[in-house]
CSV table of C-alpha atoms in Angstrom, one decimal:
chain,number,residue,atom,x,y,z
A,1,UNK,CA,24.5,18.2,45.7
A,2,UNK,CA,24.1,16.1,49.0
A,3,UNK,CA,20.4,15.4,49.3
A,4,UNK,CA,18.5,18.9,47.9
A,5,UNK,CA,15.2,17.8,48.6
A,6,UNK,CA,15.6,16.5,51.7
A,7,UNK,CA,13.9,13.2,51.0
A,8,UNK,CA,17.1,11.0,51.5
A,9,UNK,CA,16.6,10.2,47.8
A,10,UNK,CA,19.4,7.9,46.3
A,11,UNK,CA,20.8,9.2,43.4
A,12,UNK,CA,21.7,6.9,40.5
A,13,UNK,CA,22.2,7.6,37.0
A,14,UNK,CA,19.7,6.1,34.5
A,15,UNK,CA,22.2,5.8,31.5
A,16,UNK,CA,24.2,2.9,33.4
A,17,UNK,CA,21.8,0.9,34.4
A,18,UNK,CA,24.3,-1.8,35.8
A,19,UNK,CA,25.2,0.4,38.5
A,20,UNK,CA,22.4,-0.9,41.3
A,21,UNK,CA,22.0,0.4,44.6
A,22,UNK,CA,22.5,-0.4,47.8
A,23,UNK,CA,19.9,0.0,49.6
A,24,UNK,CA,20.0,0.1,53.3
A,25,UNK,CA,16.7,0.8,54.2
A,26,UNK,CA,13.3,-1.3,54.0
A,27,UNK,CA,11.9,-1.3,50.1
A,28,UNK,CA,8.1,-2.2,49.6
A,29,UNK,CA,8.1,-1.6,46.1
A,30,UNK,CA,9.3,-0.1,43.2
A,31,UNK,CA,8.0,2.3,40.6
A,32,UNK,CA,9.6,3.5,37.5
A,33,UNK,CA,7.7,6.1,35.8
A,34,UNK,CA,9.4,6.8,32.1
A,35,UNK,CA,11.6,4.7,30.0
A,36,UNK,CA,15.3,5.1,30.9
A,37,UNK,CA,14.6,4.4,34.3
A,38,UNK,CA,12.6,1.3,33.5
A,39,UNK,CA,15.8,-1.4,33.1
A,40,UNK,CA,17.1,-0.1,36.5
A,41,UNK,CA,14.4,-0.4,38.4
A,42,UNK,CA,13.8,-3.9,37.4
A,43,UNK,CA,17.4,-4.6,38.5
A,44,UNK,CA,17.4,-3.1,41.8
A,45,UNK,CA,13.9,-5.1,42.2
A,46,UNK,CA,15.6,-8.3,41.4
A,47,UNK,CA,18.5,-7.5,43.4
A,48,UNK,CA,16.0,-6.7,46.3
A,49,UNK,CA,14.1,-9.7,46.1
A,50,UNK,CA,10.8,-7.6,45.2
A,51,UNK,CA,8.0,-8.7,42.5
A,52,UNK,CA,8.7,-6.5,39.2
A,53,UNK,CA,9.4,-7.1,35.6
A,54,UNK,CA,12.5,-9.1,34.5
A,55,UNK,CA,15.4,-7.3,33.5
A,56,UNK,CA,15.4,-9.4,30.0
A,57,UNK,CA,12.1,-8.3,29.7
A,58,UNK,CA,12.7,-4.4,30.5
A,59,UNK,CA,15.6,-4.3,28.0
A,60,UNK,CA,13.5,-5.3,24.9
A,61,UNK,CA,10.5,-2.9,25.5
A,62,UNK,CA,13.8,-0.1,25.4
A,63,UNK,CA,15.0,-1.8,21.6
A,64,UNK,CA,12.1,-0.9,19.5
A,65,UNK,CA,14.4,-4.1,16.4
A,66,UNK,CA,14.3,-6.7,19.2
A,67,UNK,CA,11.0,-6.0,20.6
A,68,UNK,CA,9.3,-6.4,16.5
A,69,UNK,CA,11.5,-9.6,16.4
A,70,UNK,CA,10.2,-11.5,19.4
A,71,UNK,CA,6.2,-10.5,18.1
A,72,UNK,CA,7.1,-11.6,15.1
A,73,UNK,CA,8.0,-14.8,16.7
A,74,UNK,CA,5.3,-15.0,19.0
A,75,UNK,CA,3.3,-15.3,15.9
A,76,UNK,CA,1.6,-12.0,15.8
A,77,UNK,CA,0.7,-9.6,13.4
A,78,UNK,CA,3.7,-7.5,12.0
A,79,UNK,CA,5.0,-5.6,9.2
A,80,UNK,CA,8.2,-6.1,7.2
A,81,UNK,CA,11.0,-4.7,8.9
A,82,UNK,CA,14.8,-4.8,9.0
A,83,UNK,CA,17.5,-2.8,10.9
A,84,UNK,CA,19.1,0.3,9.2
A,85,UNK,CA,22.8,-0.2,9.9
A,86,UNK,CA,25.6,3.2,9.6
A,87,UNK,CA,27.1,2.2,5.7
A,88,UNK,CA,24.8,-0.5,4.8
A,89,UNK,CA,22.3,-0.1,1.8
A,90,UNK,CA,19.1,-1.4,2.4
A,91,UNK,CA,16.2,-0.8,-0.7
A,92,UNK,CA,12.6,-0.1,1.7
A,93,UNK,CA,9.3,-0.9,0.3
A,94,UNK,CA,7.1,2.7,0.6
A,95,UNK,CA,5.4,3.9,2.4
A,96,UNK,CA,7.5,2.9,5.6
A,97,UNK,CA,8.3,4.2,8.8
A,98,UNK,CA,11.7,4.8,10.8
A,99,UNK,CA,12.8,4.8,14.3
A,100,UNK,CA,15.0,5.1,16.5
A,101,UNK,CA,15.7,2.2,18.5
A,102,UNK,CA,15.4,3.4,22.4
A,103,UNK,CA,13.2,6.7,22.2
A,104,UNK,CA,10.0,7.1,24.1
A,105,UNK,CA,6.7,6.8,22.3
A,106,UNK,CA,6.4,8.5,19.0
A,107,UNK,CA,9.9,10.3,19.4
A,108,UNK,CA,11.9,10.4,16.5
A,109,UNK,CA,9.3,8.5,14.2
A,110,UNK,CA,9.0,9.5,10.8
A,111,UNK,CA,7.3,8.1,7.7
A,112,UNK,CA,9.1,8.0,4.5
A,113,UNK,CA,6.9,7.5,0.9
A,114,UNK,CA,10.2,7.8,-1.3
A,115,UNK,CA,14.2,7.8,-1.2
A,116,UNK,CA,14.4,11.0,-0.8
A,117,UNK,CA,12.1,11.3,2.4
A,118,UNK,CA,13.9,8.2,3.9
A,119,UNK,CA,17.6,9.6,3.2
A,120,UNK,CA,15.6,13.1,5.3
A,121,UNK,CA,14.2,11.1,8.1
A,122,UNK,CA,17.2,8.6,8.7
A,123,UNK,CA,19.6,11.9,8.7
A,124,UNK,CA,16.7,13.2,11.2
A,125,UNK,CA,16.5,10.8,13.2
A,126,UNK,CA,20.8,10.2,13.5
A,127,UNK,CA,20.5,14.0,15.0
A,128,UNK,CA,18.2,13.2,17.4
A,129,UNK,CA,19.6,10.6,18.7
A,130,UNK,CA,23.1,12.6,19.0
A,131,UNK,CA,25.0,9.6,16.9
A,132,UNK,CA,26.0,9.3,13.3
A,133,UNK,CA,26.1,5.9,13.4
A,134,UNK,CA,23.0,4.8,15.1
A,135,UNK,CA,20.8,2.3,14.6
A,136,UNK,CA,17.4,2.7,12.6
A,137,UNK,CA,14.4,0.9,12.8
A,138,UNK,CA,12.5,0.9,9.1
A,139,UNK,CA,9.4,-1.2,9.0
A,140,UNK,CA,6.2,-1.4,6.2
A,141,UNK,CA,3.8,1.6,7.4
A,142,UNK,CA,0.5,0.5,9.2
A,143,UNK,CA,-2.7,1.7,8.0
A,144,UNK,CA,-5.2,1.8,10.7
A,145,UNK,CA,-6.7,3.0,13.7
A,146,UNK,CA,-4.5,3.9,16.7
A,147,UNK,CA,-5.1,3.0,20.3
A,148,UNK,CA,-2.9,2.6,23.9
A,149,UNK,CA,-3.7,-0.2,26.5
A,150,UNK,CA,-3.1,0.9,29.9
A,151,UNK,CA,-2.5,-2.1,32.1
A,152,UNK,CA,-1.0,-3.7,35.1
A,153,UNK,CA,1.2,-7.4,35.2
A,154,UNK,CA,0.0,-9.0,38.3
A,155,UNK,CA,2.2,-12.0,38.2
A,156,UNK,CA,2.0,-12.5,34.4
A,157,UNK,CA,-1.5,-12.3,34.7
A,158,UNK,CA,-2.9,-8.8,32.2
A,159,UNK,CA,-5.1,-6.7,34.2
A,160,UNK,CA,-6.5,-3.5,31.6
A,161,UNK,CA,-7.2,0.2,33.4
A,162,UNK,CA,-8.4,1.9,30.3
A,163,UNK,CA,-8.7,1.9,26.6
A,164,UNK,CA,-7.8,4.8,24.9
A,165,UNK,CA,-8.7,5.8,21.3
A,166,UNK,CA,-6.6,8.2,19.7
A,167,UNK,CA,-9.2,10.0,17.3
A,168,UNK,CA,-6.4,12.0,15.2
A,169,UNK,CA,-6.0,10.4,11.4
A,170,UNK,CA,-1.5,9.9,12.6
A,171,UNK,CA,-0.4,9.1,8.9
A,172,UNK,CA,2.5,10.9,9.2
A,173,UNK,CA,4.9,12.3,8.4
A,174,UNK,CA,5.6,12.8,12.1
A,175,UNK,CA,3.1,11.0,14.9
A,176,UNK,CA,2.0,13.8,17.5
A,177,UNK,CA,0.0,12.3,19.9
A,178,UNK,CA,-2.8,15.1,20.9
A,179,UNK,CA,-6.0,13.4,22.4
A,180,UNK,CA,-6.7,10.8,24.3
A,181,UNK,CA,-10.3,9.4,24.5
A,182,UNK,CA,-11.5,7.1,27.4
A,183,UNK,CA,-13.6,5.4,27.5
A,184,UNK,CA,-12.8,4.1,24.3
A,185,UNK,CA,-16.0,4.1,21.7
A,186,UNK,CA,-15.1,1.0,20.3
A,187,UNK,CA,-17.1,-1.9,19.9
A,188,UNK,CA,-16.9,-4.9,22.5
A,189,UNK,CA,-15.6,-7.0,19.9
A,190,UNK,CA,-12.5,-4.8,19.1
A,191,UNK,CA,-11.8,-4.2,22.6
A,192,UNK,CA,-11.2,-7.7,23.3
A,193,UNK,CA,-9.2,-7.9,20.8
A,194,UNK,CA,-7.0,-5.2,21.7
A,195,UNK,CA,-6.9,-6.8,24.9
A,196,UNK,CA,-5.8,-10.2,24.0
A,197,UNK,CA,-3.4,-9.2,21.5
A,198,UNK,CA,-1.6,-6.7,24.2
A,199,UNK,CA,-2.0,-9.9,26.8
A,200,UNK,CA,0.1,-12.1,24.0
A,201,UNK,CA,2.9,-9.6,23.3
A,202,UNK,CA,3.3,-8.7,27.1
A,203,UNK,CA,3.8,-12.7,27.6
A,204,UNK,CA,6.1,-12.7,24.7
A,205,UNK,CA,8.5,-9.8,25.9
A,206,UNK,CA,8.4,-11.6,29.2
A,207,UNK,CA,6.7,-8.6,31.1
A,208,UNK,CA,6.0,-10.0,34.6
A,209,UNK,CA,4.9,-7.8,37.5
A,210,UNK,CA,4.2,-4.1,37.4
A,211,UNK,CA,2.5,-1.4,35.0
A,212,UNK,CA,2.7,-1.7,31.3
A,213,UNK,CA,1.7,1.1,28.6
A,214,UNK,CA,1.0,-0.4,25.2
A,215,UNK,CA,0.7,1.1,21.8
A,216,UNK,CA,-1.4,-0.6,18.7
A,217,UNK,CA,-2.9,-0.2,15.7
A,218,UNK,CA,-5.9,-1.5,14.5
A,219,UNK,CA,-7.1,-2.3,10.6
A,220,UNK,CA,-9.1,-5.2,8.5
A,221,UNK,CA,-6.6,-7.7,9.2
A,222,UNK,CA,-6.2,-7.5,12.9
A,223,UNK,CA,-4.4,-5.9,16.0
A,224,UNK,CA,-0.9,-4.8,15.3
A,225,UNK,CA,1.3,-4.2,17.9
A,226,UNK,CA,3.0,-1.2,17.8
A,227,UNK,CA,5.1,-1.6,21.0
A,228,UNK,CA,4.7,-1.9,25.0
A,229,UNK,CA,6.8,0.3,27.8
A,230,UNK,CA,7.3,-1.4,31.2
A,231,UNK,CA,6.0,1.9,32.9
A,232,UNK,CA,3.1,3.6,33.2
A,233,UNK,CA,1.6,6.4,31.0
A,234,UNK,CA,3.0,9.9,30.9
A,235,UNK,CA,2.3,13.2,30.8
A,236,UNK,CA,-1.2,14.6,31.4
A,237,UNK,CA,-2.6,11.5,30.2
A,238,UNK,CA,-2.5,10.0,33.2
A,239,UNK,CA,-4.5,12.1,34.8
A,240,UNK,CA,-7.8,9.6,33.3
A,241,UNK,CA,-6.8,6.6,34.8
A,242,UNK,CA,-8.4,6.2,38.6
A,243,UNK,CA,-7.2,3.3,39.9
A,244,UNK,CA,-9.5,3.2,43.0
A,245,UNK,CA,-9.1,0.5,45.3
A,246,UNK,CA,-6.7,-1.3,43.2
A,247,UNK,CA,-4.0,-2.8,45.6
């Protein structure tokens, strides 16, 4: 279809990322508002000249293994994990939690407390994905408190819109996410450190210039990271964030 809309939108497809556009018209900015588009955008922007996230950086928030490795190295709290391979025995330590490696959010994400759950959940998650080979995630299971960070890069520099707390108990097996509370109720002290810890791990994936959504969870021994999109959040959700005079 040539141009349905009749917005002289450019159509690209998200799943081949490598194919950039040409633009021939004048670009202020970019937006990309879910995952899959996320690595393209950040190549067209850096193709363009504009200010965005790196494309490095926009290709480890999609690889839920890489994106645990680099917080790990970055020195901040994580669970044991490894990378479920098609034909290769791995023995997990239960309670822990699969997932796919590129899915949005909690999609796919299942929590195993025996052998036989895992072997249900990796099968699951293979049929998902639409591959009987992929890729699994499988990392310890983190008790806790779970909240999202919704946030803006300005030049590497963390800027936080809102605070959510998630009030649901999400122990699995599956991780719905239903409510949304903001402001968050939490006190100052574990706000800050929400906020720091999302600051580090953005800084660590390289995250640059543009909106961020992060994920966490929070128990005794700290802030854990779940993971952090290089978009803004979805769905009706975003209807609570105001950004105001923000420019």
């Amino acid at each position: 279809m040539e141009d349905p809309w009749g917005d002289n939108a450019i159509a690209v497809r998200f799943e081949e990322p490598e194919e950039v556009c040409a633009v021939g018209v004048q670009v202020d900015g970019i937006v990309a508002v879910g995952d899959r588009p996320t690595v393209i955008a950040a190549r067209t922007a850096e193709r363009l000249g504009l200010p965005w996230h790196p494309p490095a950086a926009a290709e480890l928030c999609r690889d839920k293994h890489r994106m645990r490795a680099r917080f790990a190295e970055a020195g901040l709290p994580a669970p044991r994990f490894v990378l479920a391979r098609a034909g290769e025995h791995i023995t997990p330590e239960f309670p822990c939690v699969l997932k796919p490696l590129g899915l949005s959010g909690s999609r796919g994400v299942i929590r195993a407390n025996d052998l036989a759950e895992f072997v249900s959940a990796r099968e699951r998650i293979r049929r998902i994905v639409d591959d009987p080979d992929a890729d699994i995630q499988v990392e310890e299971y983190i008790p806790g408190r779970e909240f999202a960070l919704e946030g803006l890069m300005s030049h590497g520099h963390l800027q936080t819109l809102a605070i959510f707390d998630k009030p649901d108990p999400l122990e699995g097996p599956f991780f719905e996410e239903t409510i949304y509370v903001t402001p968050s109720l939490e006190p100052a002290e574990t706000q800050a450190a929400i906020i720091e810890t999302t600051r580090r791990a953005a800084s660590a994936l390289g995250l640059w210039h543009g909106p961020i959504h992060a994920e966490m969870r929070v128990n005794g021994s700290g802030v854990y990271m779940l993971e952090i999109a290089a978009r803004p959040i979805g769905g009706l959700c975003s209807r609570a964030v105001r950004l105001g005079g923000y420019t």
